[in-house]
Amino acid sequence: CNPVVVDGAMYAPTVGGHVVAVDAATGVERWRFKPEGRPAHRGLTYFRGRPADAAAAGPAVSSRVMFVAGTGLWCLDPATGRPVASFGDGGRVTVPRSTTAPAVYRNVIVVAGFDRDVFGYDLSTGKPLWTFRTIPKGTDPYADTWDKPSADGANAWGGLTLDAGRGIAYVTTGSPKPNFVGVNHLGDNLFGNCVVAIDATTGVRLWHFQEVRHDIWDLDGAAPPVLVTVTFDGRKVDAVAAVTKIGNTLLLDRVTGKPLFPFRLRRAPASTLPGERTAAYQPAVELPEPFARQQFSLDDVTNISPAARQSVLDKLEPAVFGWFRPFEEGKPLAMYGFHGGADWPGACADPAGVLYVASNELPWLPAVYRNERPPVDETKQTPTAGRAVYATNCLPCLGPSREGVGVAPSLLGVSHRLKDADVLALLHTGRGNMPAAPQLTDANKADLLAYLFDRDRPDVKPTTRPERPAYRDGGYPKLLDAEGYPGCKPPWGLLTALDLNTGKIKWRVPLGEHPELTARGVPKTGTENFGGPSATAGGVVFCSGTRDLKIRAFDAATGAELWSHPLPFGGTAPPTVYAAGGKQYVVVPATGGGKLQLPQGDAYVAFALP
C-alpha cells in the first residue's frame, strides 16, 4: 500500500497489522490503531471532510481515514487515530472482503469486493446503499453469458478509480473461477476480465469493456485504471487506461467506454479438452502497442548460457504453446501472464498523456489433468509403501503433494506425460537439478512407480466420464532454468513509457539487475518486480519492487537511469511523492515478502531533495 500524505501527516498500514500516522517530514509516529484483520492490504483513503451541503446529498462529515481490514470498513479520525463513533458500529461497518482503497463520491463510499461485486455505503452512517453484481444473475443483463449460475470469479480485487467530476467509478475485474478449467462456466463470462463503469451514486452499470473472453488462463484485470486526458484526432479526450496482465493497455473513452484505437479481435484456437468450449475470438491488440511479450515460443527460450537453454528445452519437451492456446489434457502449457505484464501496482501517467508501467516477462508451465479418481487427502491416509519411498527421497524437492518446489517440476498428472520406463530412466541417470537415485532398490522403484501413477490405492475407484469431466490443475509452476532464472530470454522486468496520444512506445528499459549475471558478462536483464512507478512534474519516474532491493529514478523523457539506492527490504508499492516542511520527499514501503518470496520486514524509507 503506497501511503497517503496530507497536511504533513503520512498515513500507512504496517506489517504488524496497524494503521499509523507519522510526521511526514521526520518519520516520528503520531498515533497507531490496530483493527481486527489485515488493514489496507493494497490501499487506504483520506477524506478531507465537508460542511453540510444539499448538493452533495448529505450532512456535514468530518475528515477521516478509511480502509478495509478483514470484513470491516473502518473510519478513523486522522488527528487522533480513534474510530469515528458515528460511523457504523463504533467506527466499523461489516462489509464483504476487500483489499483495495475505497473511494468517496459525495455521500457514497465505493468498495470493490475481493471475492466479487462492488458496493456502496453511506459516508455518514455506513448504511449499505447498493450492490453491483460482477456476475449477473437471473434476469440481470448479460446473465446469459454464463451457461449456469456461478458464485465465484469476476472479482474486483484489482480495485477501482473514481472520476470525481462525473461521479463514475471505474472497476477492473478478474477472471472466472476456477482458473484453467472452464467446463462449468461456459460462455463469455461477463463481467469477468472487464473495465466496468459504475454510477457511484446508484451502483448502475454505465458501460463495460471486456478484454479476454471466457478466460481460462488467469489473466485478471489486476490493477485499478488510470484517468488520463489525451490528444486524439486533434481534440482533447478524457479517457481511462487499464493495463493488463497480458501487456495490453485498454484506452477507453470515460463516458462511452469506446476504445480510442481499434480493438482488434482474432479467431482463437478451439479447445480439445472434453467438455470445454473456448471463446471463438480473443484480442489481438495493435495500438496502444503491447508493453510485454504475449506469446511464448521456442524462439523465446533463454540464451544466457548453453546450459540454461538446454535445461529449459528439456522441460519444454512435453509442453504446448501458442497464442491463446487452450489447455490439453496432461500437457504443460508454456505461457506468459500470471505475474504480468502488469499486475496490481498498476501504472501512472503524466498530464501530457504518457503512461509509465512496470512489467514482468516470466514464462510458466501450468497444466490441467482429468480427475480419474477423486482427490485423496494423504494426511488422513495410511501411507503406502510408495508414498514412504517418495517422502524419504523426493518430498523436499517435489513437495508434500507432488506439486513441485522452486525449479522442480510438478509430478501431478505424470501418467499423462511419462511411462514407467521414462521414470526408471530418470532415476538411473538424473536430469538437470534432479540427481540419480542409486540408493533405490528394484522394490523401492516399483513401489514409487505405483505411487506416482496412482496404482497403489485400489480401494479408490475411478470416476465416471460425464459430459463435463472433472479436472484439476497442477498449480503455478514457473518455467525456470537450472539455476532458477526465468526460462525466457531477457529482459525479465521492464519499465515502459507509452505515449497514449499515438499509442506508440516511447521508451522501455530493463528494471532491476541480477548483479551475479552482470559479473558474468550478461547484459542487464531486469528482474521480476512488484513495486510500480510514480511520475513527478519534474520529469522523474521513481520505481522499486525489484529483486535487487533498490529504488531507482529514471528520466521521464528518455528512460535513462538517474539514481538508485538500496532498500532494507523489497519495495512493495508505488512510491508516494509529497512536500512537507518546505522540502520534497519520496517515500517507499520497503516491506519485502510477497510474490518474490524475499525476506520480510517493516520499513518505510523516505528520501528528500537537498
PDB file of C-alpha atoms in Angstrom, residues 25 88 108 116 152-153 267 285 335 344 379 409 418 422 433 483 543 592 604 610:
ATOM      1  CA  ALA A  25       8.968  15.353   7.462  1.00  0.00           C
ATOM      2  CA  GLY A  88     -21.456   2.183  11.759  1.00  0.00           C
ATOM      3  CA  VAL A 108     -21.161   7.368  -1.012  1.00  0.00           C
ATOM      4  CA  ARG A 116     -16.798 -10.361  -6.309  1.00  0.00           C
ATOM      5  CA  ASP A 152     -17.207 -17.252  -7.864  1.00  0.00           C
ATOM      6  CA  GLY A 153     -14.942 -15.222 -10.116  1.00  0.00           C
ATOM      7  CA  ARG A 267     -10.036 -16.110 -34.392  1.00  0.00           C
ATOM      8  CA  VAL A 285      -4.265  -5.527 -29.952  1.00  0.00           C
ATOM      9  CA  MET A 335       2.702 -19.069 -21.443  1.00  0.00           C
ATOM     10  CA  TRP A 344      -1.602  -4.913  -9.011  1.00  0.00           C
ATOM     11  CA  THR A 379      -2.558 -36.682   5.568  1.00  0.00           C
ATOM     12  CA  PRO A 409       8.517 -29.526 -11.820  1.00  0.00           C
ATOM     13  CA  LEU A 418       5.508 -40.306 -18.916  1.00  0.00           C
ATOM     14  CA  ASP A 422      10.717 -42.937 -18.627  1.00  0.00           C
ATOM     15  CA  ASN A 433      18.803 -30.480 -10.761  1.00  0.00           C
ATOM     16  CA  GLU A 483      19.827 -22.049 -11.669  1.00  0.00           C
ATOM     17  CA  CYS A 543      10.149   2.782  -9.166  1.00  0.00           C
ATOM     18  CA  GLY A 592       9.531  -7.339   1.234  1.00  0.00           C
ATOM     19  CA  TYR A 604       9.046   2.909   5.134  1.00  0.00           C
ATOM     20  CA  PRO A 610      18.681  18.722  -0.860  1.00  0.00           C
TER      21      PRO A 610
END
